[in-house]
Short mmCIF file of C-alpha atoms in Angstrom, two decimals:
data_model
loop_
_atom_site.label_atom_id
_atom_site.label_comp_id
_atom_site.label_asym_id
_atom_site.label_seq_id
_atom_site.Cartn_x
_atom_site.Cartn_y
_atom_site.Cartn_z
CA UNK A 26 401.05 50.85 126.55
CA UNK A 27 399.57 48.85 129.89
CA UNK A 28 398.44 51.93 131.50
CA UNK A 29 397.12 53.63 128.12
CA UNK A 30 394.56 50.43 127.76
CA UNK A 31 393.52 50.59 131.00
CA UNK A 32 392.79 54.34 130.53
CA UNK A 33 390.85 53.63 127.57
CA UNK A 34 388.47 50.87 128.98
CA UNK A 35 388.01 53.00 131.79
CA UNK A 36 386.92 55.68 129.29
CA UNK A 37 384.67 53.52 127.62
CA UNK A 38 380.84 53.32 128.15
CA UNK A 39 379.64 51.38 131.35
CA UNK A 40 376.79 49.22 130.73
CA UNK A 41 373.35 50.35 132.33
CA UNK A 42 371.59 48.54 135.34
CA UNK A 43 369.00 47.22 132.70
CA UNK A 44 372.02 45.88 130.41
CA UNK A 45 373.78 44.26 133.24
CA UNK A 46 370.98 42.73 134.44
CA UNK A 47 369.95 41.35 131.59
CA UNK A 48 373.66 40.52 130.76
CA UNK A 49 373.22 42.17 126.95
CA UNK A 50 376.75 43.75 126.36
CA UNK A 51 378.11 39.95 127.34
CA UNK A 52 376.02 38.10 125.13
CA UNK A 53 376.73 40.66 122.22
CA UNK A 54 373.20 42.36 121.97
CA UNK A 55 371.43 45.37 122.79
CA UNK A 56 368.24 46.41 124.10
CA UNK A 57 366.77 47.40 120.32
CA UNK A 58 367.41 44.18 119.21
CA UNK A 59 366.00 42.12 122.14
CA UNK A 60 362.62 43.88 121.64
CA UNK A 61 362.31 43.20 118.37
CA UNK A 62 363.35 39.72 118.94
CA UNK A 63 360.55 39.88 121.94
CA UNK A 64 358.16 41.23 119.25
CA UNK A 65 358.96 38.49 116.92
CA UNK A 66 358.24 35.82 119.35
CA UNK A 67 354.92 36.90 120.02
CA UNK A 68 353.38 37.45 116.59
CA UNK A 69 354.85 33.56 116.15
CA UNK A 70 353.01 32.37 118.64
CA UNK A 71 350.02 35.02 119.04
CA UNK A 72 347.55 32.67 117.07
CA UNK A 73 347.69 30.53 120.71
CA UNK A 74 345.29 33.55 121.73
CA UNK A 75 342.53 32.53 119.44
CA UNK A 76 343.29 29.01 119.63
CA UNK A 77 343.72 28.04 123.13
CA UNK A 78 339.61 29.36 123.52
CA UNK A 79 338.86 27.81 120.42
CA UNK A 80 339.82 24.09 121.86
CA UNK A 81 339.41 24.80 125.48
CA UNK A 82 335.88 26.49 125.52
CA UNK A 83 333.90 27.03 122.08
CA UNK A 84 335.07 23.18 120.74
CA UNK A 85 333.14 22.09 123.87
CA UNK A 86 330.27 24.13 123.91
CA UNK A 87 329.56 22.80 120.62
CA UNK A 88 330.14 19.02 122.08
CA UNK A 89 327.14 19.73 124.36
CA UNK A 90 328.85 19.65 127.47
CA UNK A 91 329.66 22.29 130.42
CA UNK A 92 332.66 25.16 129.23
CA UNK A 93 334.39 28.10 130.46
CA UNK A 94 333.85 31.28 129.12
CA UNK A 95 335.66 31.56 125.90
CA UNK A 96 336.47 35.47 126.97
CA UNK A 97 337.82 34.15 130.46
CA UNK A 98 339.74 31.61 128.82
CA UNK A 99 340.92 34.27 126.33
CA UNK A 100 342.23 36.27 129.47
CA UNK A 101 343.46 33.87 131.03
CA UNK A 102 345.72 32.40 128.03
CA UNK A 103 347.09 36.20 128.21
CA UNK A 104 347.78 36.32 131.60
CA UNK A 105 349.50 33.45 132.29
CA UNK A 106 351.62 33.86 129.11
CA UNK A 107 352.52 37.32 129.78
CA UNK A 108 353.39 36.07 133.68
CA UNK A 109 355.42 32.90 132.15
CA UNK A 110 357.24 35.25 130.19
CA UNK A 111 358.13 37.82 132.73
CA UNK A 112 359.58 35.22 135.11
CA UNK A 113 361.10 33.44 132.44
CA UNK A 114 362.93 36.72 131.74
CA UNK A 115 363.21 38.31 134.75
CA UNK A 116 364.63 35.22 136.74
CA UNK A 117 365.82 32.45 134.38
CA UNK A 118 366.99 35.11 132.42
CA UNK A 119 366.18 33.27 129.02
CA UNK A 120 364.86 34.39 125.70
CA UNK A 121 362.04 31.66 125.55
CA UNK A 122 358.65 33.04 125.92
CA UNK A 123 355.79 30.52 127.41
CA UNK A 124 351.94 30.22 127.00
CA UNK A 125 349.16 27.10 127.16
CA UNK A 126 350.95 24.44 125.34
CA UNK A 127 349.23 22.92 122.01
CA UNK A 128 348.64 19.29 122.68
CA UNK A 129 347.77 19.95 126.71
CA UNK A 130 345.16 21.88 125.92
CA UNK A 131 343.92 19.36 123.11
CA UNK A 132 344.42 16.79 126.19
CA UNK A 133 342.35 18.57 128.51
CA UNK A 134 339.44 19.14 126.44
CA UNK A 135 339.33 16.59 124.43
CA UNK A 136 340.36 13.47 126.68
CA UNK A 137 340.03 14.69 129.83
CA UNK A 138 336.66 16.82 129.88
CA UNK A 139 334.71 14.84 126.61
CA UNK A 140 335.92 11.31 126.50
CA UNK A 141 336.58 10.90 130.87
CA UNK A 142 333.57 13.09 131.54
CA UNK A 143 335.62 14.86 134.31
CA UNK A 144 334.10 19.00 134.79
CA UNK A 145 336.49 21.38 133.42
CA UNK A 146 336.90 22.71 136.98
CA UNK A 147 338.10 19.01 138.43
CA UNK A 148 340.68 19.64 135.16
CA UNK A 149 341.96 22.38 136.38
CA UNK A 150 342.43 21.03 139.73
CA UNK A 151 344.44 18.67 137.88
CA UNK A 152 346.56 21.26 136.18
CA UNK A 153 347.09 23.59 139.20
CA UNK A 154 348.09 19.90 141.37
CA UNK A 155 350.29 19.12 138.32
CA UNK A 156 352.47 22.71 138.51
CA UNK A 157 352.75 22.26 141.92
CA UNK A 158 354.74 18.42 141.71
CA UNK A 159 356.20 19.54 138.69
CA UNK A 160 357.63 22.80 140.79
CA UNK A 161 358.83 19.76 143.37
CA UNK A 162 360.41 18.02 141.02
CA UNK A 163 362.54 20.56 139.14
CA UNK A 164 363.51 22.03 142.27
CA UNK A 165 365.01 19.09 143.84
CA UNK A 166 366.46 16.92 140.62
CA UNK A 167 363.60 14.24 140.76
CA UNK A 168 362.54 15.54 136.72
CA UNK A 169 366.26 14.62 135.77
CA UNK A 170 365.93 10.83 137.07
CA UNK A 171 362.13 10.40 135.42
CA UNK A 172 363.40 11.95 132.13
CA UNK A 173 366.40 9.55 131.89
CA UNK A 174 364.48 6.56 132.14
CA UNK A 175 362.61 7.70 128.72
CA UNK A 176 364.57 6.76 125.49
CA UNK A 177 364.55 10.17 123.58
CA UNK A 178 363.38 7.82 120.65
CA UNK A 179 359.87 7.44 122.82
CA UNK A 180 360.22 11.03 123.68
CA UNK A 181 360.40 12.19 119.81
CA UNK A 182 357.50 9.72 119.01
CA UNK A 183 355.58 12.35 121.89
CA UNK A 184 356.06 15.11 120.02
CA UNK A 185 355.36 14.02 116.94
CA UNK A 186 352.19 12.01 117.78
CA UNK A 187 351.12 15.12 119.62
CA UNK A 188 351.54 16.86 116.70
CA UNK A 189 349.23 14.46 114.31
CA UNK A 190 346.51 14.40 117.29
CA UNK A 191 346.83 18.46 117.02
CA UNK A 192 346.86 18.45 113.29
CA UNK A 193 343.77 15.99 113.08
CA UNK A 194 342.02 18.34 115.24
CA UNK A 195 342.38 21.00 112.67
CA UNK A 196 341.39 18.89 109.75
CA UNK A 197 337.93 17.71 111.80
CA UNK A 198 337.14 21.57 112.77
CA UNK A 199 337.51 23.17 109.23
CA UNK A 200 335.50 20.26 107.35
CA UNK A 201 338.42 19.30 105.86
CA UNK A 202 337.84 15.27 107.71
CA UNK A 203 334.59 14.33 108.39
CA UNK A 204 332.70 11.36 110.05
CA UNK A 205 331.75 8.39 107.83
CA UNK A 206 329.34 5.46 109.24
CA UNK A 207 331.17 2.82 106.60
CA UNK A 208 335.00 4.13 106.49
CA UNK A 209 334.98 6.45 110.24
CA UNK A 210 336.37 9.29 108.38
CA UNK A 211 336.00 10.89 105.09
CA UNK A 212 337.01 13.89 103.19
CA UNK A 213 334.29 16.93 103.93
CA UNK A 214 332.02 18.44 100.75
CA UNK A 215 333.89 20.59 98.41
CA UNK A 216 330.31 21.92 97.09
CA UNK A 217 326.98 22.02 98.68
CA UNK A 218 326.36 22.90 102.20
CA UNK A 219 329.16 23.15 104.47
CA UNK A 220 331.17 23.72 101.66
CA UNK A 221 331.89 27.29 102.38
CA UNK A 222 333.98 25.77 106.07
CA UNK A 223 335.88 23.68 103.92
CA UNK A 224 337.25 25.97 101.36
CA UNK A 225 337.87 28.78 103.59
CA UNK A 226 339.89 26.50 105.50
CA UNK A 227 341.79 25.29 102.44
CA UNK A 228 342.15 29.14 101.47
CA UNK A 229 343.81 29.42 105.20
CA UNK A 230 346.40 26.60 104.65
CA UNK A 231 347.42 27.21 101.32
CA UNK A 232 348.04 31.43 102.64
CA UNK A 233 349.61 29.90 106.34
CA UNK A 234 352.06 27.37 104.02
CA UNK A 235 352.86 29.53 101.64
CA UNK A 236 353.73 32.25 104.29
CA UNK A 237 355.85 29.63 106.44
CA UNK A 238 358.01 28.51 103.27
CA UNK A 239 358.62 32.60 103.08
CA UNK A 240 360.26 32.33 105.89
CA UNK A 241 357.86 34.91 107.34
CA UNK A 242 358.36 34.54 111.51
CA UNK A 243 354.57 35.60 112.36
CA UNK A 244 353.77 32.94 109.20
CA UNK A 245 350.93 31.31 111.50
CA UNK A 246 349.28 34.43 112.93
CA UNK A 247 349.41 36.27 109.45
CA UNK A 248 347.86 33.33 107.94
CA UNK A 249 344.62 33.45 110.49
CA UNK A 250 344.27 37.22 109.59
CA UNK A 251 344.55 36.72 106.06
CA UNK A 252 341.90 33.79 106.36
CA UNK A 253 339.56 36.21 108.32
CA UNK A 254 339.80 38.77 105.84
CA UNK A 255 338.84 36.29 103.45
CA UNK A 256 336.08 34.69 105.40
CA UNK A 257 334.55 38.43 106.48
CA UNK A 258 334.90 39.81 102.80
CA UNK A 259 332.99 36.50 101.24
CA UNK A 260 330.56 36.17 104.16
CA UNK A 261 331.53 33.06 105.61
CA UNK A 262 332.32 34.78 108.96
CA UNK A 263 329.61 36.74 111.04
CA UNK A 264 331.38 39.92 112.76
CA UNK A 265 328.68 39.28 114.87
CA UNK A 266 331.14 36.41 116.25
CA UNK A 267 333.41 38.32 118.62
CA UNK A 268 330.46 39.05 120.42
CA UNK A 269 330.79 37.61 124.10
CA UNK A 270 334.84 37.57 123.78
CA UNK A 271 335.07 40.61 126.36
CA UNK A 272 338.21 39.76 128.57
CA UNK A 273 336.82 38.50 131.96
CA UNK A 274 337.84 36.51 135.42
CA UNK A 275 334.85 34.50 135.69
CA UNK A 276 336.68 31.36 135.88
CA UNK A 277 339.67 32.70 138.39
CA UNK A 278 339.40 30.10 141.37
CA UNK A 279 337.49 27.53 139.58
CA UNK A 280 340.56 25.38 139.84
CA UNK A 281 340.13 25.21 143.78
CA UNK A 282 336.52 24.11 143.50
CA UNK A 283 337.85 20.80 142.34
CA UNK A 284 340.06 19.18 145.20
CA UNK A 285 336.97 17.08 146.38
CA UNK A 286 337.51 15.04 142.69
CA UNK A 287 340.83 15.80 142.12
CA UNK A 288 342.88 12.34 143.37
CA UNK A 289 340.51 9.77 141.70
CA UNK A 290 342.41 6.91 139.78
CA UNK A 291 341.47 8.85 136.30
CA UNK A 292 342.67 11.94 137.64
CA UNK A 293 345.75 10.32 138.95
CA UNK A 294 345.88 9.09 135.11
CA UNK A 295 345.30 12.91 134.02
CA UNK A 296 347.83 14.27 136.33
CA UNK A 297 350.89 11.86 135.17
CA UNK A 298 349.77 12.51 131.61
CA UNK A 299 350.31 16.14 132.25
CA UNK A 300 353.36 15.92 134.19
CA UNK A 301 354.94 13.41 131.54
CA UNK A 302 354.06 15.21 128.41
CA UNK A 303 355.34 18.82 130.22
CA UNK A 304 358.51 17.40 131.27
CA UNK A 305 359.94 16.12 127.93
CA UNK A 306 358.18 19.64 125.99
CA UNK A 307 359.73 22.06 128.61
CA UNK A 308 363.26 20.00 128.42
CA UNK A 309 363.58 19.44 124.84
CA UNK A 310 362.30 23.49 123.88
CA UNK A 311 364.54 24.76 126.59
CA UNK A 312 367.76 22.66 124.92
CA UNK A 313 366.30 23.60 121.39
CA UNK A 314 366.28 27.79 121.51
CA UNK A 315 368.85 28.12 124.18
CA UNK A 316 371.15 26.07 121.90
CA UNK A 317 370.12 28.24 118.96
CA UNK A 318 370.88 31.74 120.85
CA UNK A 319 374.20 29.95 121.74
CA UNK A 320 373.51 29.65 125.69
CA UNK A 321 374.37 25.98 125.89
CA UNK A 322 377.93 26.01 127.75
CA UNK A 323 380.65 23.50 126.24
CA UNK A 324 379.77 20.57 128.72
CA UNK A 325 376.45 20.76 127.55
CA UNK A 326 374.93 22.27 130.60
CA UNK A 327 372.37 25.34 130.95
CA UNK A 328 373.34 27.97 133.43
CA UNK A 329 369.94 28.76 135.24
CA UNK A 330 368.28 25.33 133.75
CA UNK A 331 366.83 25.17 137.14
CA UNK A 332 364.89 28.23 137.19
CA UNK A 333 364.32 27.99 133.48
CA UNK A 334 361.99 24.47 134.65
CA UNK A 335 360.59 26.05 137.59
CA UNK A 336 359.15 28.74 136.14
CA UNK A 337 357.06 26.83 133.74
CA UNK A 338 355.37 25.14 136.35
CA UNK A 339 355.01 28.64 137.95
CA UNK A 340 353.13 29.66 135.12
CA UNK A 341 350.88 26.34 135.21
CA UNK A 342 350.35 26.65 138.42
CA UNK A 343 349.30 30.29 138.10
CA UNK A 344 347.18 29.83 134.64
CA UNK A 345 345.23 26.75 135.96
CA UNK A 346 343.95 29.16 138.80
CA UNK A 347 343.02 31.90 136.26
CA UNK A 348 341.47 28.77 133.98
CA UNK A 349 343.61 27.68 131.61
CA UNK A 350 345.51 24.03 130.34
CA UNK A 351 348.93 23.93 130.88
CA UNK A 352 351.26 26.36 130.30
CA UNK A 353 354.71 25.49 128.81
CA UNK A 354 357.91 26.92 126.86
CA UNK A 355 357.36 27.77 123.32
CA UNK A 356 359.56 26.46 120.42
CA UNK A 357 358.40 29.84 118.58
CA UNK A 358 360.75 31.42 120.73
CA UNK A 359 363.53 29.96 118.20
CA UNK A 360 362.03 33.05 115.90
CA UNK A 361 362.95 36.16 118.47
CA UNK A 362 366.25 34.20 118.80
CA UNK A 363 366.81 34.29 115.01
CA UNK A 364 366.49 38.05 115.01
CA UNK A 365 369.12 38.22 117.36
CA UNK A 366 367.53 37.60 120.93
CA UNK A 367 369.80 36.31 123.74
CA UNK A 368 368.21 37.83 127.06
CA UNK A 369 365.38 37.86 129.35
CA UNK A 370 364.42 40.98 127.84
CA UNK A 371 363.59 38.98 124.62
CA UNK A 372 361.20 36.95 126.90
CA UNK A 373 360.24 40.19 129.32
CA UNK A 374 359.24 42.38 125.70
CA UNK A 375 356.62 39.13 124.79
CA UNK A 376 355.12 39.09 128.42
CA UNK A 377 354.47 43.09 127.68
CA UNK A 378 352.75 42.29 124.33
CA UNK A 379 350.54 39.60 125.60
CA UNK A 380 349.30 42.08 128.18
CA UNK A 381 348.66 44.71 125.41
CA UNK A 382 346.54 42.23 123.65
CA UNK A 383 344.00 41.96 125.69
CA UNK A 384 343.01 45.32 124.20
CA UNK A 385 342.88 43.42 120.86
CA UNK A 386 339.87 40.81 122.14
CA UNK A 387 337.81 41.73 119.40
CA UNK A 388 339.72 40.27 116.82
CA UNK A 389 340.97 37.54 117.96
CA UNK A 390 337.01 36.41 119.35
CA UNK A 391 336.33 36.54 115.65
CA UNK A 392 339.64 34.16 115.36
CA UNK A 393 338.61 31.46 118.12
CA UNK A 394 334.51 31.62 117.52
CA UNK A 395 335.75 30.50 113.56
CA UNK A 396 337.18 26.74 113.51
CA UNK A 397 338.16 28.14 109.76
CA UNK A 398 340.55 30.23 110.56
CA UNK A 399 341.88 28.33 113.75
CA UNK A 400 341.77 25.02 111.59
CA UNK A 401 345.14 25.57 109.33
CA UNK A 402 346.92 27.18 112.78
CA UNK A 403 346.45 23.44 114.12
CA UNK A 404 347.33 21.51 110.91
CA UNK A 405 350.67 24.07 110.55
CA UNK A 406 351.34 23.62 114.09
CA UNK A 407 351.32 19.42 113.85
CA UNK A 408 353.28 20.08 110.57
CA UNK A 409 356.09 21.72 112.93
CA UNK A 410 355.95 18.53 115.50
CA UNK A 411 355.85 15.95 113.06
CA UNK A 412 359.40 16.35 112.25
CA UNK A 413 360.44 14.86 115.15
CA UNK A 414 359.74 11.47 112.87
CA UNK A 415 362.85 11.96 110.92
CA UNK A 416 365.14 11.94 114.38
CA UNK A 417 363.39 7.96 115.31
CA UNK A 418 365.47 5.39 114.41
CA UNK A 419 363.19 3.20 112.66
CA UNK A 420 365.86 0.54 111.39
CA UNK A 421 365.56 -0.42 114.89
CA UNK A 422 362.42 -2.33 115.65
CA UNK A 423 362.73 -2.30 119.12
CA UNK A 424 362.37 1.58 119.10
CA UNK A 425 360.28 1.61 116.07
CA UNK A 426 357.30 -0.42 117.04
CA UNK A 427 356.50 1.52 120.38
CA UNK A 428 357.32 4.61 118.83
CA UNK A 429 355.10 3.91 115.97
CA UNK A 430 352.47 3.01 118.42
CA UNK A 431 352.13 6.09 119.99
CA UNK A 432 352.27 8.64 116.99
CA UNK A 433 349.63 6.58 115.50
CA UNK A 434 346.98 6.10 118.49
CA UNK A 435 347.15 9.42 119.42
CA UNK A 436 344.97 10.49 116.74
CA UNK A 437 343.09 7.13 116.20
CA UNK A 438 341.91 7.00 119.41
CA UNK A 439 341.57 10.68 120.00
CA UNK A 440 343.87 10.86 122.98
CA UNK A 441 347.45 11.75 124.18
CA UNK A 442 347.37 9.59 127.01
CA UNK A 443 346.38 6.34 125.10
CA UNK A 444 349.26 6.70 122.69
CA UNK A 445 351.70 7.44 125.47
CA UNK A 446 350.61 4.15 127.83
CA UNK A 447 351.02 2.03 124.41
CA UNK A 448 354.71 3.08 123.80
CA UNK A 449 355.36 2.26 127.70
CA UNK A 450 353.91 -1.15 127.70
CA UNK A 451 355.91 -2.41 124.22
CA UNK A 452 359.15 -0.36 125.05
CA UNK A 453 360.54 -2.61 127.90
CA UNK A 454 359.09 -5.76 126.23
CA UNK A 455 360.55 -4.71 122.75
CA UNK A 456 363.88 -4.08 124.51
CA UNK A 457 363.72 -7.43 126.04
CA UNK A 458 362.80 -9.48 122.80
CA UNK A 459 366.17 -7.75 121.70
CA UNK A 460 368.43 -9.02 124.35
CA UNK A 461 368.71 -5.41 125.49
CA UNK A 462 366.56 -5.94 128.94
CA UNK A 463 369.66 -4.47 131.24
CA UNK A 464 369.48 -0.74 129.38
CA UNK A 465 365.92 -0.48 130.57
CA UNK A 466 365.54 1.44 133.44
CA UNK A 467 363.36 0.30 136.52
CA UNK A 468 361.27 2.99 136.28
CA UNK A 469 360.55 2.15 132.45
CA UNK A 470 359.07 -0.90 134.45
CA UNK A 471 356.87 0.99 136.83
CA UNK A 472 355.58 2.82 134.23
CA UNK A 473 354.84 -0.23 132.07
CA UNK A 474 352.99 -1.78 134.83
CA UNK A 475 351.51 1.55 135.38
CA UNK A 476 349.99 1.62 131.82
CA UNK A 477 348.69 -1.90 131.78
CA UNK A 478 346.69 -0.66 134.97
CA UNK A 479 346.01 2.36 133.16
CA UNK A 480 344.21 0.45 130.20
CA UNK A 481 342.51 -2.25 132.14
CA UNK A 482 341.13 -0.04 135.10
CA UNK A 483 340.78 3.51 133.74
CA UNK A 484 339.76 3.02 130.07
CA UNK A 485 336.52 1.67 129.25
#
């Protein structure tokens, strides 16, 4: 009976080179599967495309100050996405596809180049110095030790205050919020001029929402096309718009023009910011889709984890030179895994498709040059980080308060960084109030001290 079994399993198939590299036949999946979990991914997270130019170059033209080229930042978002993605796959061997993270590139336009005045090439010094320690640090355990000292209830608060600044965003650039002189903000016109922003916009949520409670994987990406089609067929949108979206490398190198003002004390600020907010996204997506696709092994480890944080900082590195914001792991990957990813391959099949869309800059210039049809994208998208607010223990006041403080200046004060050096400076003191000073970790005091600095020297 021995000898007839091991005739049979000789019999049987072998796995191919490409299957046992990839390790499908041991993780119960083949390579049909993996790309169309790889296809999945990327129509979840395509929108980032569109929206990553949107925020990074055409929100600051309009602001009146000095921008990349929304078509270079367009190619660029592709490129270092589809190179993310092939060395997440191809070395880590994960599922988890990665492109400029939502919230960094918010940062990075938004605080760093409007409110700190810094030139978008000094910011991308900043990015390209930031991959480079954050390479350092996953490499040789330091990230482990820096991540510890954060309470995940601070961590959460992040996330989800990330998500409100990204959501508010969206609101402001579809009409939907609007400046007030007596109240700040107000709720935009619903009739009259500028009306036509707002309801498209509205149109665009309600489609997005109502696609997302479906279940739909692409929910967000379907939802800007259907809000195009609605915008081109009513007039609202120009097709004129994709006009100067042709893929291009004019800002390749632009990050090495910047070294001169790159170690200033608000760059220093910019860098940490950068470093802090990638560390706890890369960790916490990782742990998220690899413990959906059923990769986390019984003691809790990743096999790989390593490479899995290096190569995001690969990818930042390698998008800040081609001129883009940070680039990070994608929660969206969660929707390849649902559709049975488990490989690199999953990961390797959305690096192909991000390369193929580059043909596809036509339609996705009319997406970014339309705050419309990028707006409900953003709102969607802080929809998906705000529920990090349900895992904060707010019974406990010593967690609640900083936590609260930092989802709530985030948007207030139209920046990432402010909320983040609020939560440091109350967390240690909050602790302490609660008799709880010895489970604070030194470096939550550094970074406490750090902040105060941070708000009295590098905030105006």
């Amino acid at each position: 009976m021995a000898t007839e079994a091991t005739e049979e399993k000789k019999d049987a198939p072998q796995p191919g080179r490409v299957d046992k590299f990839f390790g499908m036949t041991e993780n119960k999946t083949n390579w049909k599967r993996e790309v169309l979990a790889g296809t999945t991914t990327f129509l979840a997270m395509a929108y980032i495309l569109a929206v990553n130019p949107g925020i990074l170059s055409i929100a600051l033209t309009e602001a009146g100050v000095d921008a990349p080229n929304p078509g270079a930042v367009f190619t660029a978002t592709a490129l270092a996405s589809a190179l993310g993605c092939l060395v997440m796959g191809l070395w880590a061997r994960y599922p988890i596809a990665t492109a400029p993270g939502m919230g960094l590139n918010a940062f990075f336009a938004f605080t760093v180049v409007l409110t700190l005045g810094i030139p978008w090439q000094t910011a991308l010094t900043g990015t390209l110095v930031s991959g480079v320690l954050f390479f350092i640090l996953a490499v040789t355990g330091a990230r482990e030790a820096i991540v510890n000292a954060i309470p995940t209830q601070l961590k959460l608060a992040v996330g989800a205050g990330i998500g409100l600044f990204i959501a508010f965003i969206g609101l402001k650039g579809g009409g939907i919020v609007v400046a007030d002189p007596a109240t700040l903000v107000s709720l935009g016109p619903f009739q009259g001029e500028g009306s036509s922003t707002v309801l498209l916009t509205v149109f665009g949520l309600l489609v997005t929402a109502v696609f997302m409670v479906l279940g739909w994987k692409g929910g967000v990406f379907y939802g800007m096309l259907a809000t195009l089609v609605a915008g081109v067929l009513t007039g609202v949108i120009d097709l004129e718009l994709a006009e100067g979206f042709t893929p291009n490398l004019d800002s390749f190198g632009a990050a090495f023009t910047g070294f001169e003002d790159a170690f200033t004390a608000h760059m220093i600020a910019v860098i940490l910011t950068m470093l802090f907010v990638d560390f706890f996204d890369t960790a916490g997506t990782l742990f998220a889709v690899a413990g959906q696709a059923g990769l986390v092994k019984e003691d809790g480890k990743l096999p790989r984890a390593g490479r899995a944080l290096a190569t995001d900082s690969i990818a930042t590195s390698a998008g800040a030179v081609l001129g883009t914001s940070t680039t990070t792991a994608y929660i969206e990957s969660t929707a390849g895994v649902s559709v049975g990813g488990r490989t690199g391959l999953t990961a390797v099949t959305t690096g192909f498709w991000f390369v193929v869309s580059l043909v596809a800059f036509p339609v996705f210039g009319l997406f970014a040059n339309n705050p419309a049809v990028t707006a409900p994208a953003l709102i969607v998208v802080g929809v998906l980080m705000a529920k990090a607010l349900g895992q904060i223990e707010w019974n406990k006041l010593e967690y609640a308060i900083p936590a609260f403080l930092i989802v709530i200046a985030m948007p207030l004060t139209y920046s990432i960084s402010n909320g983040i050096a609020l939560g440091l400076v109350f967390f240690p003191i909050m602790m302490t109030a609660r008799g709880r000073w010895r489970e604070v970790h030194p470096i939550a005091w550094v970074l406490m001290l750090a902040s105060i600095g941070y708000f009295f020297f590098l905030t105006e």
